[in-house]
XYZ file of N, CA and C in Angstrom:
423
model
N -19.980 -0.752 -26.083
C -19.747 0.523 -25.422
C -18.358 0.394 -24.777
N -17.558 1.494 -24.983
C -16.183 1.527 -24.435
C -16.184 2.148 -23.083
N -15.098 1.926 -22.366
C -15.001 2.392 -21.028
C -14.698 3.917 -21.020
N -15.026 4.584 -19.881
C -14.815 5.999 -19.869
C -13.395 6.187 -19.395
N -12.625 7.107 -19.919
C -11.240 7.342 -19.602
C -11.018 8.832 -19.346
N -10.262 9.098 -18.292
C -9.921 10.422 -17.953
C -8.405 10.595 -18.079
N -7.989 11.640 -18.782
C -6.567 11.795 -19.045
C -6.107 13.149 -18.615
N -5.183 13.330 -17.693
C -4.619 14.606 -17.380
C -3.909 15.151 -18.611
N -4.222 16.366 -18.886
C -3.672 17.059 -20.118
C -2.124 17.177 -20.020
N -1.577 17.171 -18.822
C -0.094 17.334 -18.782
C 0.679 15.939 -19.039
N -0.022 14.820 -19.135
C 0.575 13.580 -19.449
C 1.108 13.600 -20.850
N 2.327 13.069 -21.106
C 2.897 12.956 -22.455
C 2.942 11.565 -22.828
N 2.892 11.260 -24.193
C 3.110 9.960 -24.711
C 4.220 9.968 -25.619
N 5.035 8.841 -25.625
C 6.151 8.824 -26.578
C 6.109 7.475 -27.321
N 6.238 7.551 -28.586
C 6.237 6.373 -29.492
C 7.632 6.247 -30.148
N 8.277 5.080 -29.852
C 9.540 4.807 -30.538
C 9.253 4.420 -32.079
N 10.042 4.818 -32.957
C 9.809 4.627 -34.306
C 11.154 4.498 -35.048
N 11.265 3.541 -35.972
C 12.447 3.393 -36.826
C 12.178 3.962 -38.254
N 13.075 4.655 -38.856
C 12.919 5.195 -40.174
C 13.182 4.013 -41.244
N 12.279 3.711 -42.129
C 12.549 2.729 -43.190
C 12.607 3.398 -44.496
N 13.119 2.642 -45.448
C 13.304 3.135 -46.851
C 12.067 3.736 -47.373
N 10.918 3.205 -47.068
C 9.670 3.690 -47.511
C 9.359 5.153 -47.047
N 9.990 5.592 -45.897
C 9.797 6.903 -45.312
C 10.634 7.922 -45.907
N 11.630 7.548 -46.787
C 12.658 8.494 -47.251
C 12.507 8.778 -48.803
N 13.252 9.803 -49.130
C 13.423 10.063 -50.574
C 14.640 9.293 -51.046
N 14.999 9.528 -52.340
C 16.075 8.779 -52.890
C 17.468 8.971 -52.229
N 17.570 10.104 -51.474
C 18.865 10.352 -50.762
C 18.874 9.836 -49.324
N 17.758 9.102 -48.889
C 17.765 8.618 -47.569
C 17.330 9.638 -46.534
N 16.742 10.731 -46.944
C 16.233 11.693 -45.979
C 14.592 11.562 -45.848
N 14.160 11.701 -44.704
C 12.681 11.470 -44.479
C 11.965 12.575 -45.228
N 11.044 12.203 -45.990
C 10.223 13.113 -46.759
C 9.275 13.908 -45.832
N 9.234 15.164 -45.992
C 8.655 16.087 -44.950
C 7.264 15.637 -44.469
N 6.311 15.200 -45.379
C 4.971 14.808 -44.912
C 4.954 13.573 -44.037
N 6.052 12.768 -44.057
C 6.050 11.602 -43.231
C 6.217 11.886 -41.778
N 6.662 13.090 -41.438
C 6.727 13.550 -40.018
C 5.312 13.604 -39.489
N 4.395 14.093 -40.320
C 2.981 14.249 -39.924
C 2.384 12.855 -39.751
N 2.743 11.920 -40.618
C 2.259 10.518 -40.445
C 2.803 9.950 -39.071
N 4.097 10.236 -38.808
C 4.611 9.691 -37.562
C 3.824 10.302 -36.307
N 3.452 11.610 -36.411
C 2.763 12.259 -35.354
C 1.327 11.659 -35.220
N 0.755 11.360 -36.338
C -0.511 10.696 -36.353
C -0.491 9.392 -35.630
N 0.568 8.661 -35.933
C 0.679 7.302 -35.278
C 0.782 7.496 -33.825
N 1.518 8.428 -33.351
C 1.720 8.668 -31.891
C 0.359 8.965 -31.176
N -0.433 9.817 -31.941
C -1.774 10.172 -31.306
C -2.668 8.906 -31.317
N -2.545 8.139 -32.319
C -3.367 6.882 -32.354
C -2.971 5.899 -31.311
N -1.663 5.773 -31.103
C -1.194 4.857 -30.073
C -1.455 5.354 -28.655
N -1.456 6.711 -28.478
C -1.895 7.299 -27.229
C -3.369 6.836 -26.919
N -4.237 6.939 -27.908
C -5.622 6.418 -27.812
C -5.620 4.976 -27.389
N -4.852 4.124 -28.057
C -4.778 2.727 -27.688
C -4.360 2.472 -26.274
N -3.341 3.312 -25.842
C -2.894 3.219 -24.427
C -4.062 3.489 -23.403
N -4.984 4.296 -23.892
C -6.186 4.529 -23.032
C -7.274 3.559 -23.182
N -7.037 2.560 -23.964
C -8.013 1.538 -24.207
C -9.045 1.836 -25.278
N -8.705 2.846 -26.158
C -9.634 3.156 -27.256
C -8.838 3.010 -28.551
N -9.605 3.212 -29.589
C -8.954 3.243 -30.974
C -9.905 3.959 -31.855
N -9.399 4.386 -33.073
C -10.187 5.160 -33.988
C -11.548 4.389 -34.428
N -11.381 3.063 -34.524
C -12.624 2.298 -34.928
C -13.659 2.372 -33.832
N -13.239 2.241 -32.647
C -14.165 2.332 -31.501
C -14.931 3.738 -31.539
N -14.189 4.733 -31.720
C -14.799 6.080 -31.746
C -15.749 6.187 -32.904
N -15.324 5.640 -34.089
C -16.206 5.695 -35.335
C -17.498 4.920 -35.060
N -17.458 3.860 -34.359
C -18.569 2.982 -34.053
C -19.482 3.735 -33.099
N -18.999 4.686 -32.288
C -19.763 5.515 -31.443
C -20.286 6.846 -32.028
N -19.923 6.945 -33.336
C -20.383 8.146 -34.090
C -19.487 9.355 -33.973
N -18.171 9.129 -33.500
C -17.271 10.144 -33.375
C -16.026 9.960 -34.261
N -15.567 11.062 -34.847
C -14.381 11.119 -35.707
C -13.512 12.231 -35.196
N -12.164 11.918 -35.129
C -11.224 12.932 -34.740
C -10.486 13.335 -35.999
N -10.385 14.612 -36.270
C -9.899 15.091 -37.494
C -8.847 16.278 -37.189
N -7.762 16.353 -37.924
C -6.856 17.472 -37.793
C -7.484 18.691 -38.590
N -7.650 19.796 -37.821
C -8.242 20.970 -38.512
C -7.246 22.122 -38.597
N -6.199 22.085 -37.811
C -5.212 23.105 -37.907
C -3.832 22.501 -37.493
N -2.727 22.945 -38.261
C -1.478 22.312 -38.005
C -0.365 23.455 -38.293
N 0.537 23.552 -37.343
C 1.730 24.377 -37.593
C 2.951 23.527 -37.321
N 3.874 23.457 -38.190
C 5.002 22.499 -38.133
C 6.301 23.320 -38.429
N 7.324 22.903 -37.661
C 8.632 23.446 -37.896
C 9.654 22.329 -38.041
N 10.315 22.310 -39.148
C 11.336 21.317 -39.447
C 12.700 21.875 -39.050
N 13.379 21.196 -38.144
C 14.678 21.770 -37.712
C 15.887 21.038 -38.283
N 15.829 19.647 -38.327
C 16.865 18.855 -38.804
C 16.264 17.712 -39.526
N 17.014 17.053 -40.544
C 16.448 15.854 -41.176
C 16.629 14.634 -40.409
N 15.616 13.698 -40.493
C 15.854 12.335 -40.136
C 16.228 11.616 -41.243
N 16.962 10.448 -41.056
C 17.572 9.693 -42.136
C 17.233 8.157 -41.979
N 17.461 7.525 -43.069
C 17.293 6.034 -43.140
C 17.919 5.415 -41.910
N 17.141 4.482 -41.254
C 17.564 3.669 -40.132
C 17.657 4.461 -38.798
N 17.298 5.772 -38.791
C 17.336 6.495 -37.489
C 16.298 5.944 -36.568
N 16.673 5.887 -35.265
C 15.701 5.466 -34.249
C 15.128 6.834 -33.726
N 13.842 6.970 -33.835
C 13.193 8.239 -33.409
C 12.222 8.053 -32.242
N 11.894 9.049 -31.552
C 10.871 9.138 -30.514
C 9.976 10.248 -30.941
N 8.608 9.883 -31.005
C 7.592 10.806 -31.366
C 6.803 11.116 -30.144
N 6.693 12.363 -29.716
C 6.021 12.761 -28.462
C 4.599 13.362 -28.880
N 3.672 13.173 -27.935
C 2.375 13.712 -28.013
C 2.021 14.192 -26.652
N 1.756 15.543 -26.506
C 1.426 16.161 -25.245
C 0.233 17.033 -25.456
N -0.840 16.835 -24.667
C -1.955 17.607 -24.695
C -1.691 19.015 -24.088
N -1.870 20.091 -24.856
C -1.577 21.433 -24.243
C -2.854 22.205 -23.923
N -4.022 21.793 -24.630
C -5.269 22.535 -24.417
C -6.413 21.627 -24.785
N -7.514 21.798 -24.076
C -8.675 21.017 -24.415
C -9.942 21.938 -24.343
N -10.735 21.896 -25.383
C -11.986 22.597 -25.421
C -13.160 21.696 -25.466
N -14.383 22.227 -25.680
C -15.574 21.376 -25.701
C -15.563 20.411 -26.861
N -15.021 20.789 -27.983
C -14.964 19.842 -29.107
C -13.631 19.837 -29.900
N -12.588 20.268 -29.156
C -11.244 20.364 -29.822
C -10.253 20.033 -28.752
N -9.060 19.699 -29.248
C -7.847 19.341 -28.452
C -6.621 19.800 -29.155
N -5.680 20.381 -28.432
C -4.391 20.812 -29.047
C -3.314 19.888 -28.503
N -2.485 19.389 -29.433
C -1.365 18.590 -29.118
C -0.100 19.362 -29.439
N 0.824 19.283 -28.536
C 2.265 19.735 -28.931
C 3.022 18.395 -29.182
N 3.517 18.285 -30.357
C 4.221 17.085 -30.778
C 5.646 17.415 -31.311
N 6.554 16.429 -30.974
C 7.936 16.617 -31.332
C 8.454 15.259 -31.931
N 9.470 15.365 -32.747
C 10.141 14.172 -33.291
C 11.599 14.382 -32.809
N 12.160 13.394 -32.124
C 13.423 13.449 -31.647
C 14.359 12.275 -32.132
N 15.570 12.524 -32.271
C 16.584 11.491 -32.607
C 17.556 11.626 -31.475
N 17.462 10.760 -30.489
C 18.339 10.964 -29.286
C 17.959 12.269 -28.545
N 18.955 13.098 -28.437
C 18.743 14.398 -27.787
C 18.436 15.458 -28.785
N 18.486 15.189 -30.080
C 18.248 16.202 -31.119
C 16.790 16.297 -31.465
N 16.255 17.546 -31.399
C 14.875 17.802 -31.823
C 14.948 17.956 -33.345
N 14.199 17.162 -34.025
C 14.176 17.220 -35.525
C 12.993 18.047 -36.019
N 11.823 17.903 -35.387
C 10.638 18.524 -35.886
C 9.682 18.764 -34.741
N 8.960 19.850 -34.735
C 7.897 20.147 -33.753
C 6.701 20.622 -34.400
N 5.503 20.409 -33.810
C 4.235 20.795 -34.407
C 3.248 21.070 -33.283
N 2.308 21.926 -33.623
C 1.122 22.127 -32.851
C -0.013 21.672 -33.725
N -0.690 20.641 -33.247
C -1.755 19.996 -34.058
C -3.090 20.133 -33.272
N -4.034 20.753 -33.903
C -5.338 20.931 -33.344
C -6.284 19.900 -33.899
N -6.951 19.063 -33.058
C -7.808 18.101 -33.368
C -9.279 18.517 -33.126
N -10.198 18.242 -34.062
C -11.584 18.588 -33.796
C -12.345 17.212 -33.580
N -13.373 17.196 -32.764
C -14.213 16.039 -32.557
C -15.506 16.280 -33.361
N -15.746 15.352 -34.375
C -16.896 15.535 -35.241
C -17.903 14.412 -35.095
N -19.099 14.703 -35.355
C -20.189 13.735 -35.570
C -19.958 13.072 -36.846
N -19.860 11.681 -36.944
C -19.678 11.010 -38.187
C -20.963 11.175 -39.034
N -22.091 11.310 -38.455
C -23.372 11.439 -39.196
C -23.433 12.841 -39.869
N -23.174 13.850 -39.127
C -23.404 15.196 -39.631
C -22.107 15.931 -40.076
N -20.978 15.277 -39.702
C -19.685 15.915 -40.026
C -19.554 17.354 -39.549
N -20.083 17.477 -38.360
C -20.067 18.784 -37.649
C -19.512 18.650 -36.322
N -18.916 19.673 -35.701
C -18.330 19.545 -34.395
C -19.331 19.063 -33.390
N -18.834 18.155 -32.468
C -19.567 17.700 -31.328
C -18.722 17.631 -30.082
N -19.373 17.653 -28.940
C -18.637 17.556 -27.682
C -17.983 16.156 -27.594
N -16.807 16.132 -26.759
C -16.215 14.916 -26.506
C -17.163 13.781 -26.035
N -17.150 12.610 -26.467
C -18.022 11.554 -25.967
C -17.529 11.128 -24.535
N -18.358 10.414 -23.819
C -18.114 9.982 -22.500
C -16.867 9.041 -22.547
N -16.628 8.279 -23.590
C -15.585 7.338 -23.630
C -14.182 8.005 -23.721
N -14.209 9.355 -23.961
C -12.928 10.017 -24.045
C -13.053 11.380 -23.276
N -13.263 11.264 -21.950
C -13.403 12.460 -21.152
C -11.933 12.929 -20.793
N -11.586 13.977 -21.298
C -10.207 14.566 -21.095
C -10.243 15.733 -20.085
N -9.512 15.656 -19.096
C -9.349 16.676 -18.083
C -8.361 17.780 -18.513
N -8.758 19.037 -18.350
C -7.840 20.119 -18.678
C -6.702 20.132 -17.665
N -5.619 20.684 -18.084
C -4.525 20.684 -17.206
C -4.660 21.814 -16.101
N -3.974 21.627 -15.028
C -4.100 22.633 -13.971
C -3.614 23.952 -14.443
N -4.337 25.037 -14.069
C -3.999 26.344 -14.534
C -2.932 26.937 -13.691
C-alpha cells in the first residue's frame, strides 16, 4: 500500500532532458512525436517525486491514460539541445486531470500542449475516481 499524497494543482514540475540522436530525424531535428514522449517522462517523474510510480498505481488497480491532447509546435529542438520539460496541473476532476506542458530550450518555448489524463480501473478499463494514494487538491479559485 502506498502513502497518500496531496499535491497543490498550482505546483509545477520541470524535467531536464538532453536530445540524443535517437530523438531526431536524419537532419538532427527532434521528430514531432518525441515531444509527447518527453512530456510523458515529465509526468512520470512528477509521480516519482510524489513517491509513486506507474507500477504502484497498476498494482492498486489504477491506470493513467491520455485521452485528449492538443499540441502546438513553435520551434524545433535539435541534436544535443538541453531542454526543460514542464508539467503543471491546471484542472482536476473526479477521474481526470489536465496538465499544461511546455518544452523549453533556455528561454525559447519550443512546444506547448494541453494533456488530459483519465484515471481508469485496470480491471474494467472504465473511468474511476482518483485513488487515496494520489489525492490531488484543486487549485485555489
